[in-house]
Coordinates of C-alpha atoms and ligand atoms in Angstrom, one line a residue:
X3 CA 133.3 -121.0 76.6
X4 CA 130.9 -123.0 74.1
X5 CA 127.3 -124.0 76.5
X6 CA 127.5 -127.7 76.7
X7 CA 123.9 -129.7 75.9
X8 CA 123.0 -132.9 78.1
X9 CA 119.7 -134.4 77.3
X10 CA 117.1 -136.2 79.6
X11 CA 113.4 -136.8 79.5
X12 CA 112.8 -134.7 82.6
X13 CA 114.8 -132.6 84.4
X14 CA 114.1 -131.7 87.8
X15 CA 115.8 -128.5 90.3
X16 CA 116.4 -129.3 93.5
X17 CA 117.3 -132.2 95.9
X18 CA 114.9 -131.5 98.6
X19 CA 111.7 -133.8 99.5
X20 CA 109.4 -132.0 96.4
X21 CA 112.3 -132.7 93.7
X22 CA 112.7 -135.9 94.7
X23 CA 109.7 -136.9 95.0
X24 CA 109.0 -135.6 91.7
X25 CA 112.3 -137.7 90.3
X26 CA 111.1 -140.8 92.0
X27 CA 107.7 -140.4 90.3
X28 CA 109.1 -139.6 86.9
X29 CA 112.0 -142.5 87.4
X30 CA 108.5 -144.6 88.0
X31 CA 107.4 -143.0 84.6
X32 CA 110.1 -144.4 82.8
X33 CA 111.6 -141.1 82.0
X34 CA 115.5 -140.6 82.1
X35 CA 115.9 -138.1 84.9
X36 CA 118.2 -135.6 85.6
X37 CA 118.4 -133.9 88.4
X38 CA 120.7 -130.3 89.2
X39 CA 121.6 -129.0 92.8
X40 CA 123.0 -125.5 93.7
X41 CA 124.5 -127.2 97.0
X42 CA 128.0 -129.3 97.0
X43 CA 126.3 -133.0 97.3
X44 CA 127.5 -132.7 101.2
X45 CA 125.1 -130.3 101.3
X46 CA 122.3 -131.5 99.6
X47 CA 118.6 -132.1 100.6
X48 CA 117.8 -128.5 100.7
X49 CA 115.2 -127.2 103.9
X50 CA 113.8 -131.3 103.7
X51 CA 117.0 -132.5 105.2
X52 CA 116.4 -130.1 108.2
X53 CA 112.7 -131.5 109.3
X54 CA 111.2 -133.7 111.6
X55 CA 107.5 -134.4 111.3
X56 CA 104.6 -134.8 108.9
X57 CA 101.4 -134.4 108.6
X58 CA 99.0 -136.5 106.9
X59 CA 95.2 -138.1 106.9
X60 CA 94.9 -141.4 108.4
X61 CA 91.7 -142.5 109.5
X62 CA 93.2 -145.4 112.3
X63 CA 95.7 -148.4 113.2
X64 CA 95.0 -149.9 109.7
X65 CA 96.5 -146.8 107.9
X66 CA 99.8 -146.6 109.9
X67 CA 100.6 -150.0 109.5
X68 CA 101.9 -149.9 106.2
X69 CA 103.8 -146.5 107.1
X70 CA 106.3 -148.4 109.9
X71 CA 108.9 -151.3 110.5
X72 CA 110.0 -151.5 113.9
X73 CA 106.8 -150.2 115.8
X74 CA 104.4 -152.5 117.1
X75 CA 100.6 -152.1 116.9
X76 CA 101.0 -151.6 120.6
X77 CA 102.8 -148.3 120.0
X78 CA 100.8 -147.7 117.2
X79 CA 97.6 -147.6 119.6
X80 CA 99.3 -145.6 122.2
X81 CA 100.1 -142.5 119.3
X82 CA 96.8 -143.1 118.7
X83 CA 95.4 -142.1 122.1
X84 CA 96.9 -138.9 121.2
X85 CA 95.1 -138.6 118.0
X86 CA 93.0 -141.1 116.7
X87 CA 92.3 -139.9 113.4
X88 CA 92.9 -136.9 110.8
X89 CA 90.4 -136.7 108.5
X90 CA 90.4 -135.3 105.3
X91 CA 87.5 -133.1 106.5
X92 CA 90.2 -132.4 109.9
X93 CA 93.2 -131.7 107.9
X94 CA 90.5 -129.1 105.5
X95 CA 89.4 -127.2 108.2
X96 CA 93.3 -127.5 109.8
X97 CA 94.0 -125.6 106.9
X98 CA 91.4 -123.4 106.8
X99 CA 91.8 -122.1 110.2
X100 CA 95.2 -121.3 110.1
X101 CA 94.8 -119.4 107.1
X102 CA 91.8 -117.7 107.4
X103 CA 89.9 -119.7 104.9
X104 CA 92.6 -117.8 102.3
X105 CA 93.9 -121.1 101.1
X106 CA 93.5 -121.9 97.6
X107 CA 90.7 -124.6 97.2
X108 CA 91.6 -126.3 94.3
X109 CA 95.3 -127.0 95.6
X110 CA 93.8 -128.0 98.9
X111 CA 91.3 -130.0 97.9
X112 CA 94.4 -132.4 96.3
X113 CA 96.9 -131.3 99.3
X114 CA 94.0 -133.2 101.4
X115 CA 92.5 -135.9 99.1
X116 CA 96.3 -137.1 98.6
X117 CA 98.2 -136.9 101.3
X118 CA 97.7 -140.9 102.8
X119 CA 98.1 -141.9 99.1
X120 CA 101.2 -140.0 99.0
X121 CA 102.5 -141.5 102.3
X122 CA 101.8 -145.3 101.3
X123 CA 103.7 -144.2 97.8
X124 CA 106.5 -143.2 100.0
X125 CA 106.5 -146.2 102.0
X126 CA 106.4 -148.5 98.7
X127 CA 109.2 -146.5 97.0
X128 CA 111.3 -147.8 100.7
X129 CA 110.8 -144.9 103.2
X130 CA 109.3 -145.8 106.9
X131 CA 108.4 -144.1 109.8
X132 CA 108.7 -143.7 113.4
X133 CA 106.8 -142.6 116.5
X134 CA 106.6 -138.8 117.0
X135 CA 107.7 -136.8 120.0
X136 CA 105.3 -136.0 122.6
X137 CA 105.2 -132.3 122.2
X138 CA 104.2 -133.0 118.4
X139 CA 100.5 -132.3 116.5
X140 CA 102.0 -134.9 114.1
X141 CA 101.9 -138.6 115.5
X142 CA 104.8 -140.0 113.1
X143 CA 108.4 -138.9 112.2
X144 CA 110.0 -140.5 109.1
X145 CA 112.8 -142.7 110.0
X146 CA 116.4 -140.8 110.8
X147 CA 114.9 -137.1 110.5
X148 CA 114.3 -135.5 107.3
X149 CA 118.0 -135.9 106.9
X150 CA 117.5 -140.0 106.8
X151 CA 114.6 -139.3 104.4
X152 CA 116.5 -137.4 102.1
X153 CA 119.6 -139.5 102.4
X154 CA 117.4 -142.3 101.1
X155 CA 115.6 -140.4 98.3
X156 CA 118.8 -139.9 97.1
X157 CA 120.0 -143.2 97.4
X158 CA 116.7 -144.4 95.7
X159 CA 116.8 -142.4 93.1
X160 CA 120.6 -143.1 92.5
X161 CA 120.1 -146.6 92.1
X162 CA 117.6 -145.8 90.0
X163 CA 119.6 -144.1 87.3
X164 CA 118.9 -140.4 88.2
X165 CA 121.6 -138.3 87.4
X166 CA 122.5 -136.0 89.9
X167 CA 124.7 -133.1 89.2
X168 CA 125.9 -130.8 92.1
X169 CA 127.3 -127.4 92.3
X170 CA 125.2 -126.6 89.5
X171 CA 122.9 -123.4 90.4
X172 CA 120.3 -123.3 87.9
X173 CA 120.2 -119.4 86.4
X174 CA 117.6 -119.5 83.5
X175 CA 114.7 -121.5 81.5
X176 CA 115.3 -122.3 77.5
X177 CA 112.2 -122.1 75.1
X178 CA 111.5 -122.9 71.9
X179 CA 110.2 -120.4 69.9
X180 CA 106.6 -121.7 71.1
X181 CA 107.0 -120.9 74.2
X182 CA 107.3 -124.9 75.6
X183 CA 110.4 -125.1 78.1
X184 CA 112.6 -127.3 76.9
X185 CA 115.6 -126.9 79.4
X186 CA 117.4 -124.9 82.0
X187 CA 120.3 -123.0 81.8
X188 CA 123.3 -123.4 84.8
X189 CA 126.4 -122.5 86.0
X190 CA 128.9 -125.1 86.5
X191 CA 132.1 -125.6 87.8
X192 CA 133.5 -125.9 83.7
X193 CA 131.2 -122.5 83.1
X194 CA 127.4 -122.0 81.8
X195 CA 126.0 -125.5 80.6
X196 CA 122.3 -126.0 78.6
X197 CA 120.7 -129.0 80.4
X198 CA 118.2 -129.5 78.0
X199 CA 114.9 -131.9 78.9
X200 CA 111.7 -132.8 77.5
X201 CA 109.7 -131.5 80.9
X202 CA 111.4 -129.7 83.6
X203 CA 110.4 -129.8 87.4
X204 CA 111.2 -126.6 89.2
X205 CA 111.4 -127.4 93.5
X206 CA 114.0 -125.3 94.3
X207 CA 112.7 -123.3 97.3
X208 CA 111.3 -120.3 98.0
X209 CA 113.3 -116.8 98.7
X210 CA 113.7 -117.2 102.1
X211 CA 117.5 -116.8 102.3
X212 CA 117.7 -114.0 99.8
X213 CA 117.4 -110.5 102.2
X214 CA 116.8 -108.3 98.6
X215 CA 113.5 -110.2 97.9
X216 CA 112.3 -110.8 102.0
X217 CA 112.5 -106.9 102.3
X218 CA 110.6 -106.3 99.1
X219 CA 108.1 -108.8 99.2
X220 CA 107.7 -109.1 103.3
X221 CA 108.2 -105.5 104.4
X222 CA 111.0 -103.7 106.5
X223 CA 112.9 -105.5 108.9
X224 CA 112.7 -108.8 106.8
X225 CA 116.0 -108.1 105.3
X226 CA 117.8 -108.7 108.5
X227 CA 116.1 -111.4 109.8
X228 CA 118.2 -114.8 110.5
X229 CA 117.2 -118.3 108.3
X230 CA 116.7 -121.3 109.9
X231 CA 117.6 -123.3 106.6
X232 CA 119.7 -123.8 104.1
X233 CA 121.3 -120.6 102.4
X234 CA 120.4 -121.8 98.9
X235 CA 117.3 -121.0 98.5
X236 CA 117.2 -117.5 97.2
X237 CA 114.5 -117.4 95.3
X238 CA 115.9 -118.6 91.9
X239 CA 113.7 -120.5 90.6
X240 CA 111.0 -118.3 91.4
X241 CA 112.7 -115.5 89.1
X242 CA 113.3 -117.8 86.4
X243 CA 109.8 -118.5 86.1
X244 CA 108.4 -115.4 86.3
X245 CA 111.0 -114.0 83.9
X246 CA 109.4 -115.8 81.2
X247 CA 105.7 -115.6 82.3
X248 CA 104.4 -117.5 85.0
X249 CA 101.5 -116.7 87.2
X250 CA 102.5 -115.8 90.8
X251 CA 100.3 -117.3 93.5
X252 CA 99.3 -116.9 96.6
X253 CA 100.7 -115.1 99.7
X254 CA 104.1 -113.2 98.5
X255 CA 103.8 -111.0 102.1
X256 CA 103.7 -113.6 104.2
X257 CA 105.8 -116.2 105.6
X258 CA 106.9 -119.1 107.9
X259 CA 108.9 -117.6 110.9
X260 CA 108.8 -118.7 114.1
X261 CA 110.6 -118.5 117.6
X262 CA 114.0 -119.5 118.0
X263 CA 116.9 -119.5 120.0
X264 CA 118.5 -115.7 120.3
X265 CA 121.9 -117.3 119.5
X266 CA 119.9 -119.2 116.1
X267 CA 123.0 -119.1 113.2
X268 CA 122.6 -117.1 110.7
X269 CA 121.8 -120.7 108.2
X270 CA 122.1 -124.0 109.1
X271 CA 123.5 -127.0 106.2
X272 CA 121.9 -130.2 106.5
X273 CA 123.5 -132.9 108.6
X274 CA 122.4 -136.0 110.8
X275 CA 122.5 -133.9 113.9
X276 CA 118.6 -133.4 114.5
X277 CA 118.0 -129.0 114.2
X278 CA 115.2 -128.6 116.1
X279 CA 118.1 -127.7 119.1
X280 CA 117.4 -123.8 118.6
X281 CA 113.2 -124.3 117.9
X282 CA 111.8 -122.2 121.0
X283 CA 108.2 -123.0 121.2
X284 CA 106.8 -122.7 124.9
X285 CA 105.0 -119.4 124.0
X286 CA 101.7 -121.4 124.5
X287 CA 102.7 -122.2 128.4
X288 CA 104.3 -119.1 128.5
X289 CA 103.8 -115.1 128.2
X290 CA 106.3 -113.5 125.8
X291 CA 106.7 -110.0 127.1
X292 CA 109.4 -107.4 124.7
X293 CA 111.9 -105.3 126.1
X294 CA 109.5 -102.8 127.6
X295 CA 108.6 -105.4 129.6
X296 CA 104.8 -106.0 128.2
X297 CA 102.8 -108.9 126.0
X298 CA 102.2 -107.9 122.4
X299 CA 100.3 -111.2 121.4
X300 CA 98.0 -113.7 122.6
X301 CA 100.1 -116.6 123.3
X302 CA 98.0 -119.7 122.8
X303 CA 95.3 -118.2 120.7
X304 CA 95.6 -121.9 119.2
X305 CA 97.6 -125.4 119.6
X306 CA 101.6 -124.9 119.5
X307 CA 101.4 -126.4 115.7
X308 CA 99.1 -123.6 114.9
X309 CA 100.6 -120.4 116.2
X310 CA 104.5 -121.0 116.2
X311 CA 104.6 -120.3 112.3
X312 CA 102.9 -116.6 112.7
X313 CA 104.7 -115.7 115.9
X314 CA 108.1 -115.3 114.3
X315 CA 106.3 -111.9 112.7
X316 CA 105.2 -111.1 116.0
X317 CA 108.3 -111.2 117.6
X318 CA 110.1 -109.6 114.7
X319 CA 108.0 -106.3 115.2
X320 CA 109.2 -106.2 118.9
X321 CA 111.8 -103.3 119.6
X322 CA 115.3 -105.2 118.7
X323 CA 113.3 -107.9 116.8
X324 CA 113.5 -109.8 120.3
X325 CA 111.2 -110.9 122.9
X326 CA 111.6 -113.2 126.1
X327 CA 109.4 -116.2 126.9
X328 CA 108.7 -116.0 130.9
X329 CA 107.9 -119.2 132.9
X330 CA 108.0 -119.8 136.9
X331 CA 108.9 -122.9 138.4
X332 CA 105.7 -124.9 137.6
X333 CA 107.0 -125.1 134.3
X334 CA 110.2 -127.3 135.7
X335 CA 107.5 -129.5 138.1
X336 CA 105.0 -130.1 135.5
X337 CA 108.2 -131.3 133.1
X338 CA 106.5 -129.3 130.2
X339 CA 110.2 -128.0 128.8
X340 CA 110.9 -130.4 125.3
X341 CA 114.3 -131.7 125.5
X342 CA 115.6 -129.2 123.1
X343 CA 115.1 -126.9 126.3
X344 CA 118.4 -128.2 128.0
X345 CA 120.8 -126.1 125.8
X346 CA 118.5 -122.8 125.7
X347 CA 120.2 -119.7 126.3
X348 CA 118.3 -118.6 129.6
X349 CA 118.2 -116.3 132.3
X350 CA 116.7 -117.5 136.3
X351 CA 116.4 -115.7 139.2
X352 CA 114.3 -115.3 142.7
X353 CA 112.2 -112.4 142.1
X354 CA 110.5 -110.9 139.0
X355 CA 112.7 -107.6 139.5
X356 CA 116.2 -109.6 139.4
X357 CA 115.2 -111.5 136.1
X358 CA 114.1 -108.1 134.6
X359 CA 117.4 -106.9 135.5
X360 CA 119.2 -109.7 134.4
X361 CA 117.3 -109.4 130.9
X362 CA 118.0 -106.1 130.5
X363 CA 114.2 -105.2 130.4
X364 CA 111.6 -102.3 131.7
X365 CA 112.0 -103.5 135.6
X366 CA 108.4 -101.5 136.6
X367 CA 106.7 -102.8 133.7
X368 CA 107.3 -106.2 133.5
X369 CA 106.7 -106.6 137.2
X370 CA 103.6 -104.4 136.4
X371 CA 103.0 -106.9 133.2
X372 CA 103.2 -110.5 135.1
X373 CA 100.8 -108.8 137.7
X374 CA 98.1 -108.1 136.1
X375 CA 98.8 -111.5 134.0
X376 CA 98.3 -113.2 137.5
X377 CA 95.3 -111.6 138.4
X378 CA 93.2 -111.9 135.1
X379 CA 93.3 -115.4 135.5
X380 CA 90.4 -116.6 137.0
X381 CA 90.0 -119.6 139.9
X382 CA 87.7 -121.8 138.5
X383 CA 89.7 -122.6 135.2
X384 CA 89.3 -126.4 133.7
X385 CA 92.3 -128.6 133.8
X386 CA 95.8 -127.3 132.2
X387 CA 96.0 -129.5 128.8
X388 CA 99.8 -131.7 128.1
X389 CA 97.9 -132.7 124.9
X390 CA 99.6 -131.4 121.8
X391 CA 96.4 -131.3 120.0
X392 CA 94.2 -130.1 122.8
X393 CA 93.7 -126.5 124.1
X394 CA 92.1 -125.9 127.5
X395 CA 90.4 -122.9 127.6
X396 CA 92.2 -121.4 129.9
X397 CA 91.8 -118.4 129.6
X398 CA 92.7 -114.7 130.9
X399 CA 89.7 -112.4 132.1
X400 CA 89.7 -108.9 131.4
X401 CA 93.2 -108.3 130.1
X402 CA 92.8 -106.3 126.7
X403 CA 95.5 -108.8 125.4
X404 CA 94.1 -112.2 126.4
X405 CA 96.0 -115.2 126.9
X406 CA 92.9 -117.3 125.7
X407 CA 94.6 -121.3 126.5
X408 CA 97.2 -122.7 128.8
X409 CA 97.2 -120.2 131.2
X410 CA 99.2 -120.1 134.7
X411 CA 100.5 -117.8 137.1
X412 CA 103.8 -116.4 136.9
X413 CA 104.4 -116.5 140.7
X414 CA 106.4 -119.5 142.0
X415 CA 110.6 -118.6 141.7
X416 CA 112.6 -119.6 140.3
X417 CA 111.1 -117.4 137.5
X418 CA 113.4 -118.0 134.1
X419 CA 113.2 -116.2 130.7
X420 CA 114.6 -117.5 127.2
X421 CA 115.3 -114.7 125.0
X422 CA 114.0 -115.3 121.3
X423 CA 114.3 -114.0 117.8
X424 CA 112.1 -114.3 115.0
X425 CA 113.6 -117.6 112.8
X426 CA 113.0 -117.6 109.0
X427 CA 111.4 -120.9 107.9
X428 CA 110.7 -120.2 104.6
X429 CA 107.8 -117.8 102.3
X430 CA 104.9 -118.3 101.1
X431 CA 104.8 -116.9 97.8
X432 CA 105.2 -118.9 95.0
X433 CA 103.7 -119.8 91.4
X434 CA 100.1 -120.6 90.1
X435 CA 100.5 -124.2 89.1
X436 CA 97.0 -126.7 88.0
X437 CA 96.6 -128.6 91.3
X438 CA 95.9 -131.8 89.3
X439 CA 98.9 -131.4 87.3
X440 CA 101.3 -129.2 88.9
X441 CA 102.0 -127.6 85.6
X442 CA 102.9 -124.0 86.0
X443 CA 100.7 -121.5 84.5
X444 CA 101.4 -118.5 82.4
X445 CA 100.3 -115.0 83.4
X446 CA 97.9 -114.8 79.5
X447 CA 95.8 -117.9 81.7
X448 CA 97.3 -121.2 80.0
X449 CA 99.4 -123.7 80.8
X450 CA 103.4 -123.3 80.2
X451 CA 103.8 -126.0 78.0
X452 CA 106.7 -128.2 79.9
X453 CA 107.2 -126.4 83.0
X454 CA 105.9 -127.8 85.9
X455 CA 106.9 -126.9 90.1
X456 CA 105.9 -128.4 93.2
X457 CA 107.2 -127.3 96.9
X458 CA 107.8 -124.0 98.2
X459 CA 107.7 -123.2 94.8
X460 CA 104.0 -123.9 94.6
X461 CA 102.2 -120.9 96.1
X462 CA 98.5 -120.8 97.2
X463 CA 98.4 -123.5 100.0
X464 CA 99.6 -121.0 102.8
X465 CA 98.4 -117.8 103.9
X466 CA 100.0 -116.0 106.7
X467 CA 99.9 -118.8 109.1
X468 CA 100.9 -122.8 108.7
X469 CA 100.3 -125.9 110.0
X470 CA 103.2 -127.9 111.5
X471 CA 104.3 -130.6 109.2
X472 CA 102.5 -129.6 106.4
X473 CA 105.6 -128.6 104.0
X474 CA 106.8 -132.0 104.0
X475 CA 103.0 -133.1 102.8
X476 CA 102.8 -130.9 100.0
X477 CA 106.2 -130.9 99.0
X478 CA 105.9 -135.0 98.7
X479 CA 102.0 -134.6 97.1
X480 CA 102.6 -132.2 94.7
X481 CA 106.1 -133.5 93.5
X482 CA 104.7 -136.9 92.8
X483 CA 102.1 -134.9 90.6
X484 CA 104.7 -132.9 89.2
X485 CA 107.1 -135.8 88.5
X486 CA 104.0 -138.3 87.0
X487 CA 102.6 -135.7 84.7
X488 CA 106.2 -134.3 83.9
X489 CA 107.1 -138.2 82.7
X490 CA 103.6 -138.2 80.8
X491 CA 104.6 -134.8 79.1
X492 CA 108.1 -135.7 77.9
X493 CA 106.9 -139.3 76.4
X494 CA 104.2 -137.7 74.3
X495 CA 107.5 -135.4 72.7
X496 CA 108.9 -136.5 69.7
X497 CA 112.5 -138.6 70.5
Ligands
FAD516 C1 114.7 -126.0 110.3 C2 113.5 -126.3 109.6 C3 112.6 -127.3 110.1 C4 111.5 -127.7 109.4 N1 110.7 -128.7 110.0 C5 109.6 -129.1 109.3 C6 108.9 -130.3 109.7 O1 109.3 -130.9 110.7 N2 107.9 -130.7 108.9 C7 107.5 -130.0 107.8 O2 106.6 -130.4 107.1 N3 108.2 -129.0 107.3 C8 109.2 -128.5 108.0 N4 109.9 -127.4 107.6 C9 109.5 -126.8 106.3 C10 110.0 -127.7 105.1 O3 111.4 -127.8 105.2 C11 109.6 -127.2 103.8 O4 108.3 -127.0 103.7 C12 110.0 -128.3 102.7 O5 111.3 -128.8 103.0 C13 110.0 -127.7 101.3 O6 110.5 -128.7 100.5 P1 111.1 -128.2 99.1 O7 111.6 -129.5 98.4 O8 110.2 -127.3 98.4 O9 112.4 -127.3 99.4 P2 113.8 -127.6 100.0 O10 113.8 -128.9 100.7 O11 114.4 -126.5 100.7 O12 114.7 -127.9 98.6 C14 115.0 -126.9 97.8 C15 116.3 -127.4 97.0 O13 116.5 -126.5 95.9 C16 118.0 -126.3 95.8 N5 118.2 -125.0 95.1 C17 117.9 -123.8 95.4 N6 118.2 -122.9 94.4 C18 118.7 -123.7 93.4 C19 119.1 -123.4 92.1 N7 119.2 -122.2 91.6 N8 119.5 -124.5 91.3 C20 119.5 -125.7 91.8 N9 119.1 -126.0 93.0 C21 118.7 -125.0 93.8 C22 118.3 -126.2 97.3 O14 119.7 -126.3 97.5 C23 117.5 -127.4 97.8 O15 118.2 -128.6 97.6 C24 111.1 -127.0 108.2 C25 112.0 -126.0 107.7 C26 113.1 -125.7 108.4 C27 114.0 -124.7 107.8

């Protein structure tokens, strides 16, 4: 069948937060935008449609304002007590920390400098935000989930012109015989079509749901591992890219995985139900012990948002791939279970014996395990921490594995246990783009002249660890880039 050509100014790949943030921008550029999707439109909105929280720099009341509709400066100042401020220096050394101080500067330094920018952008283009959970780093949620964001990126940018067409996985890049990208090849329901553009946006996802590419780039054992997202993003645009040159960046052997469930489905499409229902993240109240009945990680070596993205690896290396979060009844008193608790698979039982049993777990070395758990923590500890963003030093003495904050005894029945499996979020690894620019860069050190990425697709920002809410930041910073300097690109091309 003869490859069909449809022309726009920029073309963009992907219907999640970073495409359309980067077709808003480029709409905003007075560009004609097209826009393709791999998903059936029921379906669209990619990993975005599944989140609930952001992070961002705001420096007090004055900077939230603009950001909500229904929420009074009352409610404003109570989120506030929680956090009063991010600064850009805060959300820097955020960053820092989690990785190591292996993030890449230059992407950073723009990932930081633009995030509140980004966020009033958002809020001008029609989006708005509400107060965030209690359990949350992140103080605002936008409004309706990141399934009510994307609904209304979607509607913006339809009303807007876009042009969205679905079912249509994107399989190649077109050149010219410089080199410059001037389309993308796809598959679509009347066969293989040329959607040919002036720029082209790449922000369809990383390889999380492709098993091939977790077990080369992540190591045994990826292959099998279950996605928390959407099964589209396999990588493709990655592939594309590097088939004709680009630059990887960044961290391709680590990931975002983190505790879930033990009955988490193999993917999960977007839909208005919130998904946070299989998230398991009590490891910082809790010990996590494996099948032979021991801990294998320091629980609460830092806040929940800090340690649940690197703890999905942890668990992963457990014999099974499964591990089982213990609590006593304290938990239940203090009310420290989220919500998302109340439909946990779980086991309970009087004694520490009878829940091992019930597990299906070392019996002598789990009671061994919580034991010596109890009695490495000392009397004179300072008060247990509620605070999302505040650890407590509580810490274990003399256990080789320390529990370093949040730490109780495991001694007051009913004991209960919620078995876990490591949860893919999605991978690090992704292409060297010009932070200012987003433009993708070619492996001979220049520029790809009309290829530009933003997203997951954008590696360099994470390294082995993540901080909560930060996808949704970069996906929304680094699209708008891609999307203005995209517009920019295709209006300096001949018509
Ligand atoms: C369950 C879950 C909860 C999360 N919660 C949060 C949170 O609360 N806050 C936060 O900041 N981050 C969260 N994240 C991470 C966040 O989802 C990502 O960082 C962010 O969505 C990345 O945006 P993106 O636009 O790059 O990718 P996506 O939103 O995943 O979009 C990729 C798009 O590309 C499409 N696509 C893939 N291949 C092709 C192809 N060949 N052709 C055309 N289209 C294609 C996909 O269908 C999809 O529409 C969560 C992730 C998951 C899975």
């Amino acid at each position: 069948m003869a490859e069909a050509t449809i022309h726009y100014d920029v073309l963009v790949v992907g219907t999640g937060n970073a495409a359309c943030c980067a077709a808003l921008a480029a709409v905003e550029g007075k560009a004609r935008v097209g826009i393709l999707e791999k998903a059936a439109k029921r379906d669209r909105g990619g990993n975005s449609a599944l989140t609930g929280h952001i992070r961002f720099v705001f420096n007090g009341i004055e900077d939230l304002r603009p950001l909500v509709k229904n929420t009074s400066d009352a409610e404003l100042r109570a989120l506030l007590e929680r956090l009063p401020q991010r600064t850009e220096a805060d959300a820097w050394d955020e960053v820092m920390r989690v990785t190591d101080n292996q993030s890449d500067q230059e992407m950073l330094q723009v990932h930081v400098t633009e995030s509140l920018k980004t966020m009033h952008w958002l809020a001008a283009m029609g989006h708005d935000w509400v107060p965030g959970s209690q359990w949350n780093e992140n103080i605002l949620n936008p409004n309706g989930g990141g399934f009510g964001l994307q609904q209304r990126h979607c509607t913006l940018l339809e009303k807007a012109g876009a042009v969205f067409h679905y079912d249509s996985p994107a399989v190649g890049l077109v050149q010219d015989a410089t080199g410059r990208v001037t389309g993308v090849r796809a598959l679509t329901a009347e066969g293989y079509k040329v959607f040919s553009a002036k720029a082209v946006v790449l922000a369809c996802g990383s390889f999380e749901a492709n098993p091939e590419m977790r077990a080369r780039y992540l190591g045994p054992g990826w292959d099998m591992v279950r996605v928390r997202g959407v099964p589209f993003n396999t990588g493709d645009g990655l592939r594309m890219a590097l088939d004709i040159g680009a630059m990887p960046h960044g961290s391709w052997s680590s990931c975002h995985a983190s505790p879930q469930d033990i009955n988490l489905p193999p993917f999960t499409v977007p839909s208005a139900a919130m998904h946070a229902d299989k998230n398991r993240y009590m490891h910082p109240y809790s010990i996590m012990v494996n099948m032979r009945g021991e801990r294998f990680v320091d629980e609460a070596d830092d806040l929940r948002g800090k340690t649940y993205a690197k703890m999905g690896r942890a668990i992963l290396a457990q014999p099974g791939g499964v591990a089982f979060q213990v609590l006593d009844a304290k938990a239940r008193n203090m009310n420290l279970y989220p919500p998302n608790y109340a439909k946990a698979t779980t086991a309970r039982a009087d004694t520490l014996e009878k829940l091992a049993e019930q597990l299906d777990i070392n019996v002598p070395n789990f009671v061994r395990t919580v034991r010596e758990f109890n009695a490495a923590i000392p009397a004179n500890l300072p008060p247990f921490s509620r605070n999302p963003v505040v650890l407590d030093g509580r810490s274990t003495q003399g256990l080789t594995l320390p529990k370093s904050n949040y730490s109780m005894t495991v001694e007051e029945p009913p004991f209960e246990a919620w078995p876990v499996r490591c949860g893919m979020t999605f991978t690090f690894g992704g292409l060297r783009t010009e932070a200012k620019t987003a433009q993708v860069q070619h492996v001979a050190g220049w520029p790809i002249a009309g290829l530009y990425a933003a997203g997951e697709m954008a590696g360099g920002l994470w390294v082995g660890n993540y901080a909560s809410g930060s996808g949704m930041m970069a996906g929304a910073t680094f699209g708008r880039i891609a999307g203005i300097h995209a517009a920019t690109a295709a209006h300096q091309q001949p018509r």
